[in-house]
Amino acid sequence: EILMTQSPATLSVSPGVRATLSCRASQSVSSKSAWYQQKPGQAPRLLIYDASTRATGIPARFSGSGSGTEFTLTISSLQPEDFAVYYCQQYANWPLTFGGGTKVEIK
Amino acid sequence: QVQLVQSGAEVKAPGVSLKVSCKASGYTFTAHFIHWVRQAPGQGLEWMGRINCKNGDTDYAQQFQGRVTMTRDTSINTAYMELNRLTSDDTVTYYCAREILVVGSTAYDMWGQGTLVTVSS
């Protein structure tokens, strides 16, 4: 099973600031990774798939990068609605696995 | 409207079975896989398995093998997840999610609203 490790666990940032979230895979997953955003009481929402492709309707301030074992989600200028928990996922190998999440909170 | 609507919250006794439904609308049901993902309160996401809504083929996570069954009814565009021998560890929110229609990608572009299941005597 591929372990996905996210860091940091919590990121405290001010609105308007750039946020960088990291995800590391225990073995190479090529570009087969995705990022999701989850707000309290809601289902996750797909932001990025195939490491760097924005999903339909996702604002351009969200971008994904990386391949192999290191992945990054960047939010260029945090908006109030972006404070949430973010999860990475790999789908290169079964079983599909998720990272433990990064909570982005208001500083 | 393109959406997945799940059945409502349930309270179950230990040892019994659970069956959650996921009704799809607004798209061709048989064109996508449906996955089931669960989430314990305040915790991360755990993949349980998936079903090919066209032919009914399934793949299950090893930790649920023998205890989970995923089915679908194409006449009513609904997928089901049945979990047997419930324990308190199964007190989580269950989500169905639609696999994106992109070759080589198994990300989820649509999710149900979640079904909270409480296992308690």
Short mmCIF file of C-alpha atoms in Angstrom, two decimals:
data_model
loop_
_atom_site.label_atom_id
_atom_site.label_comp_id
_atom_site.label_asym_id
_atom_site.label_seq_id
_atom_site.Cartn_x
_atom_site.Cartn_y
_atom_site.Cartn_z
CA GLU A 1 0.00 0.00 0.00
CA ILE A 2 1.31 3.44 -0.94
CA LEU A 3 1.46 5.83 1.98
CA MET A 4 0.69 9.48 1.25
CA THR A 5 2.14 11.90 3.79
CA GLN A 6 0.96 15.50 3.85
CA SER A 7 2.69 18.43 5.44
CA PRO A 8 2.20 20.51 7.37
CA ALA A 9 -0.76 19.14 9.31
CA THR A 10 -1.97 22.69 9.89
CA LEU A 11 -1.12 25.83 7.97
CA SER A 12 -2.02 29.18 9.50
CA VAL A 13 -2.09 31.91 6.89
CA SER A 14 -3.65 35.31 6.35
CA PRO A 15 -6.11 36.01 3.53
CA GLY A 16 -4.40 37.18 0.38
CA VAL A 17 -1.22 35.24 1.13
CA ARG A 18 0.16 32.37 -0.94
CA ALA A 19 -0.19 28.88 0.55
CA THR A 20 1.89 25.86 -0.36
CA LEU A 21 0.81 22.37 0.68
CA SER A 22 2.97 19.29 0.25
CA CYS A 23 2.28 15.60 -0.28
CA ARG A 24 4.87 12.84 -0.43
CA ALA A 25 4.23 9.31 -1.71
CA SER A 26 6.09 6.32 -0.23
CA GLN A 27 6.88 5.17 -3.77
CA SER A 28 6.53 6.68 -7.21
CA VAL A 29 2.98 7.28 -8.44
CA SER A 30 4.06 9.05 -11.62
CA SER A 31 1.47 11.82 -12.14
CA LYS A 32 -1.45 9.78 -10.85
CA SER A 33 -2.43 12.04 -8.00
CA ALA A 34 -5.24 14.38 -7.10
CA TRP A 35 -6.08 17.10 -4.59
CA TYR A 36 -9.42 17.63 -2.84
CA GLN A 37 -10.81 20.38 -0.65
CA GLN A 38 -13.21 19.57 2.17
CA LYS A 39 -15.15 22.03 4.29
CA PRO A 40 -16.88 21.09 7.56
CA GLY A 41 -20.01 19.03 7.03
CA GLN A 42 -19.43 18.76 3.28
CA ALA A 43 -18.16 16.14 0.89
CA PRO A 44 -14.71 16.61 -0.63
CA ARG A 45 -14.43 18.56 -3.87
CA LEU A 46 -11.97 17.74 -6.62
CA LEU A 47 -9.46 20.54 -7.28
CA ILE A 48 -6.62 18.94 -9.24
CA TYR A 49 -6.17 15.60 -10.99
CA ASP A 50 -3.27 14.02 -12.84
CA ALA A 51 -1.02 16.11 -10.57
CA SER A 52 -1.53 19.41 -12.36
CA THR A 53 -4.85 19.54 -14.24
CA ARG A 54 -7.46 21.78 -12.68
CA ALA A 55 -10.91 20.24 -12.45
CA THR A 56 -13.88 21.90 -14.10
CA GLY A 57 -14.85 25.17 -12.43
CA ILE A 58 -11.82 25.40 -10.16
CA PRO A 59 -10.36 28.92 -9.95
CA ALA A 60 -6.97 29.58 -11.47
CA ARG A 61 -5.49 30.47 -8.06
CA PHE A 62 -5.30 26.71 -7.40
CA SER A 63 -2.41 24.94 -9.08
CA GLY A 64 -0.80 21.55 -8.70
CA SER A 65 2.69 20.38 -9.52
CA GLY A 66 5.04 17.47 -9.06
CA SER A 67 5.49 13.89 -10.17
CA GLY A 68 6.97 10.69 -8.82
CA THR A 69 6.88 11.04 -5.05
CA GLU A 70 6.62 14.79 -4.42
CA PHE A 71 3.52 16.87 -5.06
CA THR A 72 2.52 20.42 -4.27
CA LEU A 73 -0.76 22.28 -4.16
CA THR A 74 -0.40 26.05 -4.35
CA ILE A 75 -3.11 28.56 -3.63
CA SER A 76 -1.76 31.81 -5.03
CA SER A 77 -3.82 34.22 -2.92
CA LEU A 78 -5.99 32.76 -0.21
CA GLN A 79 -9.62 33.78 -0.28
CA PRO A 80 -11.92 33.48 2.77
CA GLU A 81 -13.67 30.49 1.18
CA ASP A 82 -10.38 28.60 0.82
CA PHE A 83 -9.98 27.89 4.53
CA ALA A 84 -10.63 24.16 4.67
CA VAL A 85 -8.90 20.78 4.84
CA TYR A 86 -7.02 19.57 1.77
CA TYR A 87 -6.31 15.95 0.91
CA CYS A 88 -4.03 14.42 -1.67
CA GLN A 89 -4.77 11.03 -3.25
CA GLN A 90 -2.81 8.57 -5.35
CA TYR A 91 -4.40 6.30 -7.92
CA ALA A 92 -1.30 4.66 -9.41
CA ASN A 93 -1.66 1.49 -7.34
CA TRP A 94 -4.41 -0.39 -5.57
CA PRO A 95 -5.60 0.26 -3.00
CA LEU A 96 -6.20 3.92 -3.71
CA THR A 97 -4.93 5.93 -0.76
CA PHE A 98 -5.27 9.43 0.64
CA GLY A 99 -3.01 11.62 2.70
CA GLY A 100 -3.97 12.56 6.23
CA GLY A 101 -4.91 16.10 5.24
CA THR A 102 -3.66 19.65 5.74
CA LYS A 103 -5.93 22.07 7.52
CA VAL A 104 -5.59 25.62 6.22
CA GLU A 105 -6.76 28.01 8.91
CA ILE A 106 -6.98 31.74 9.26
CA LYS A 107 -4.00 33.34 10.96
CA GLN B 1 -28.84 18.47 -12.54
CA VAL B 2 -25.80 16.23 -12.30
CA GLN B 3 -25.66 14.77 -8.81
CA LEU B 4 -25.32 11.78 -6.53
CA VAL B 5 -27.87 11.52 -3.74
CA GLN B 6 -27.28 9.07 -0.93
CA SER B 7 -29.68 7.46 1.50
CA GLY B 8 -30.13 8.95 4.93
CA ALA B 9 -28.34 8.53 8.23
CA GLU B 10 -28.70 5.23 10.04
CA VAL B 11 -28.20 3.76 13.48
CA LYS B 12 -27.24 0.11 13.53
CA ALA B 13 -26.59 -2.47 16.21
CA PRO B 14 -23.24 -4.27 16.29
CA GLY B 15 -23.14 -7.40 14.16
CA VAL B 16 -25.86 -6.45 11.71
CA SER B 17 -25.54 -5.32 8.10
CA LEU B 18 -25.76 -1.92 6.48
CA LYS B 19 -26.84 -1.01 2.95
CA VAL B 20 -26.30 2.50 1.63
CA SER B 21 -27.69 3.67 -1.70
CA CYS B 22 -26.34 6.27 -4.11
CA LYS B 23 -28.73 7.52 -6.80
CA ALA B 24 -27.20 9.18 -9.83
CA SER B 25 -28.93 11.74 -12.03
CA GLY B 26 -28.07 14.06 -14.87
CA TYR B 27 -25.52 11.85 -16.61
CA THR B 28 -25.15 8.42 -18.19
CA PHE B 29 -24.93 6.16 -15.16
CA THR B 30 -23.24 3.27 -16.95
CA ALA B 31 -20.43 5.45 -18.32
CA HIS B 32 -18.69 5.89 -14.96
CA PHE B 33 -17.33 3.81 -12.10
CA ILE B 34 -18.72 4.56 -8.64
CA HIS B 35 -16.34 4.37 -5.69
CA TRP B 36 -17.12 4.20 -2.00
CA VAL B 37 -14.97 6.15 0.45
CA ARG B 38 -15.48 6.46 4.17
CA GLN B 39 -14.40 8.96 6.78
CA ALA B 40 -14.33 8.61 10.53
CA PRO B 41 -15.29 11.71 12.55
CA GLY B 42 -12.48 14.25 12.29
CA GLN B 43 -10.30 11.81 10.37
CA GLY B 44 -9.07 11.25 6.82
CA LEU B 45 -10.50 9.43 3.84
CA GLU B 46 -10.41 5.66 3.36
CA TRP B 47 -11.11 3.96 0.04
CA MET B 48 -13.39 0.93 0.25
CA GLY B 49 -13.81 -0.17 -3.33
CA ARG B 50 -15.46 0.55 -6.65
CA ILE B 51 -18.02 -0.82 -9.07
CA ASN B 52 -18.14 -0.63 -12.83
CA CYS B 53 -21.69 0.58 -13.35
CA LYS B 54 -21.75 -0.83 -16.88
CA ASN B 55 -20.97 -4.48 -16.16
CA GLY B 56 -21.06 -4.71 -12.36
CA ASP B 57 -17.40 -5.69 -11.93
CA THR B 58 -16.02 -4.74 -8.54
CA ASP B 59 -12.68 -4.10 -6.83
CA TYR B 60 -12.51 -4.03 -3.04
CA ALA B 61 -9.89 -2.86 -0.60
CA GLN B 62 -8.31 -5.83 1.11
CA GLN B 63 -9.41 -4.75 4.59
CA PHE B 64 -13.05 -4.99 3.51
CA GLN B 65 -12.83 -8.18 1.43
CA GLY B 66 -15.44 -10.66 2.56
CA ARG B 67 -17.41 -8.03 4.40
CA VAL B 68 -18.43 -5.58 1.68
CA THR B 69 -20.55 -6.02 -1.42
CA MET B 70 -21.06 -3.33 -4.04
CA THR B 71 -23.89 -3.64 -6.53
CA ARG B 72 -25.82 -1.44 -8.90
CA ASP B 73 -29.27 -1.30 -10.50
CA THR B 74 -29.05 0.29 -13.92
CA SER B 75 -32.85 0.52 -14.22
CA ILE B 76 -32.91 3.16 -11.49
CA ASN B 77 -29.35 4.53 -11.81
CA THR B 78 -28.46 3.54 -8.28
CA ALA B 79 -25.35 2.04 -6.72
CA TYR B 80 -25.33 0.23 -3.39
CA MET B 81 -22.74 -0.57 -0.75
CA GLU B 82 -23.51 -3.31 1.75
CA LEU B 83 -21.25 -3.86 4.76
CA ASN B 84 -21.70 -6.85 7.05
CA ARG B 85 -20.80 -7.61 10.65
CA LEU B 86 -20.75 -4.01 11.76
CA THR B 87 -18.61 -2.92 14.70
CA SER B 88 -18.14 0.41 16.43
CA ASP B 89 -15.21 1.06 14.07
CA ASP B 90 -17.75 1.31 11.26
CA THR B 91 -19.24 4.44 12.83
CA VAL B 92 -18.24 6.78 10.03
CA THR B 93 -19.62 8.79 7.14
CA TYR B 94 -19.83 6.83 3.90
CA TYR B 95 -19.49 8.63 0.58
CA CYS B 96 -20.11 7.49 -2.95
CA ALA B 97 -18.04 9.24 -5.58
CA ARG B 98 -18.03 9.23 -9.35
CA GLU B 99 -14.82 8.42 -11.15
CA ILE B 100 -13.83 11.08 -13.63
CA LEU B 101 -14.11 10.19 -17.32
CA VAL B 102 -10.46 10.81 -18.16
CA VAL B 103 -8.30 7.98 -19.50
CA GLY B 104 -5.80 6.87 -16.88
CA SER B 105 -7.31 8.95 -14.09
CA THR B 106 -9.17 7.60 -11.08
CA ALA B 107 -9.97 10.91 -9.41
CA TYR B 108 -13.51 11.69 -8.25
CA ASP B 109 -15.28 14.59 -9.91
CA MET B 110 -18.54 14.24 -8.06
CA TRP B 111 -19.44 13.09 -4.58
CA GLY B 112 -22.61 12.18 -2.78
CA GLN B 113 -23.54 14.19 0.29
CA GLY B 114 -22.44 11.42 2.64
CA THR B 115 -24.33 9.00 4.87
CA LEU B 116 -23.55 9.02 8.57
CA VAL B 117 -23.78 5.58 10.11
CA THR B 118 -23.66 5.06 13.85
CA VAL B 119 -23.06 1.57 15.22
CA SER B 120 -24.26 1.33 18.77
CA SER B 121 -25.99 -1.12 21.04
#
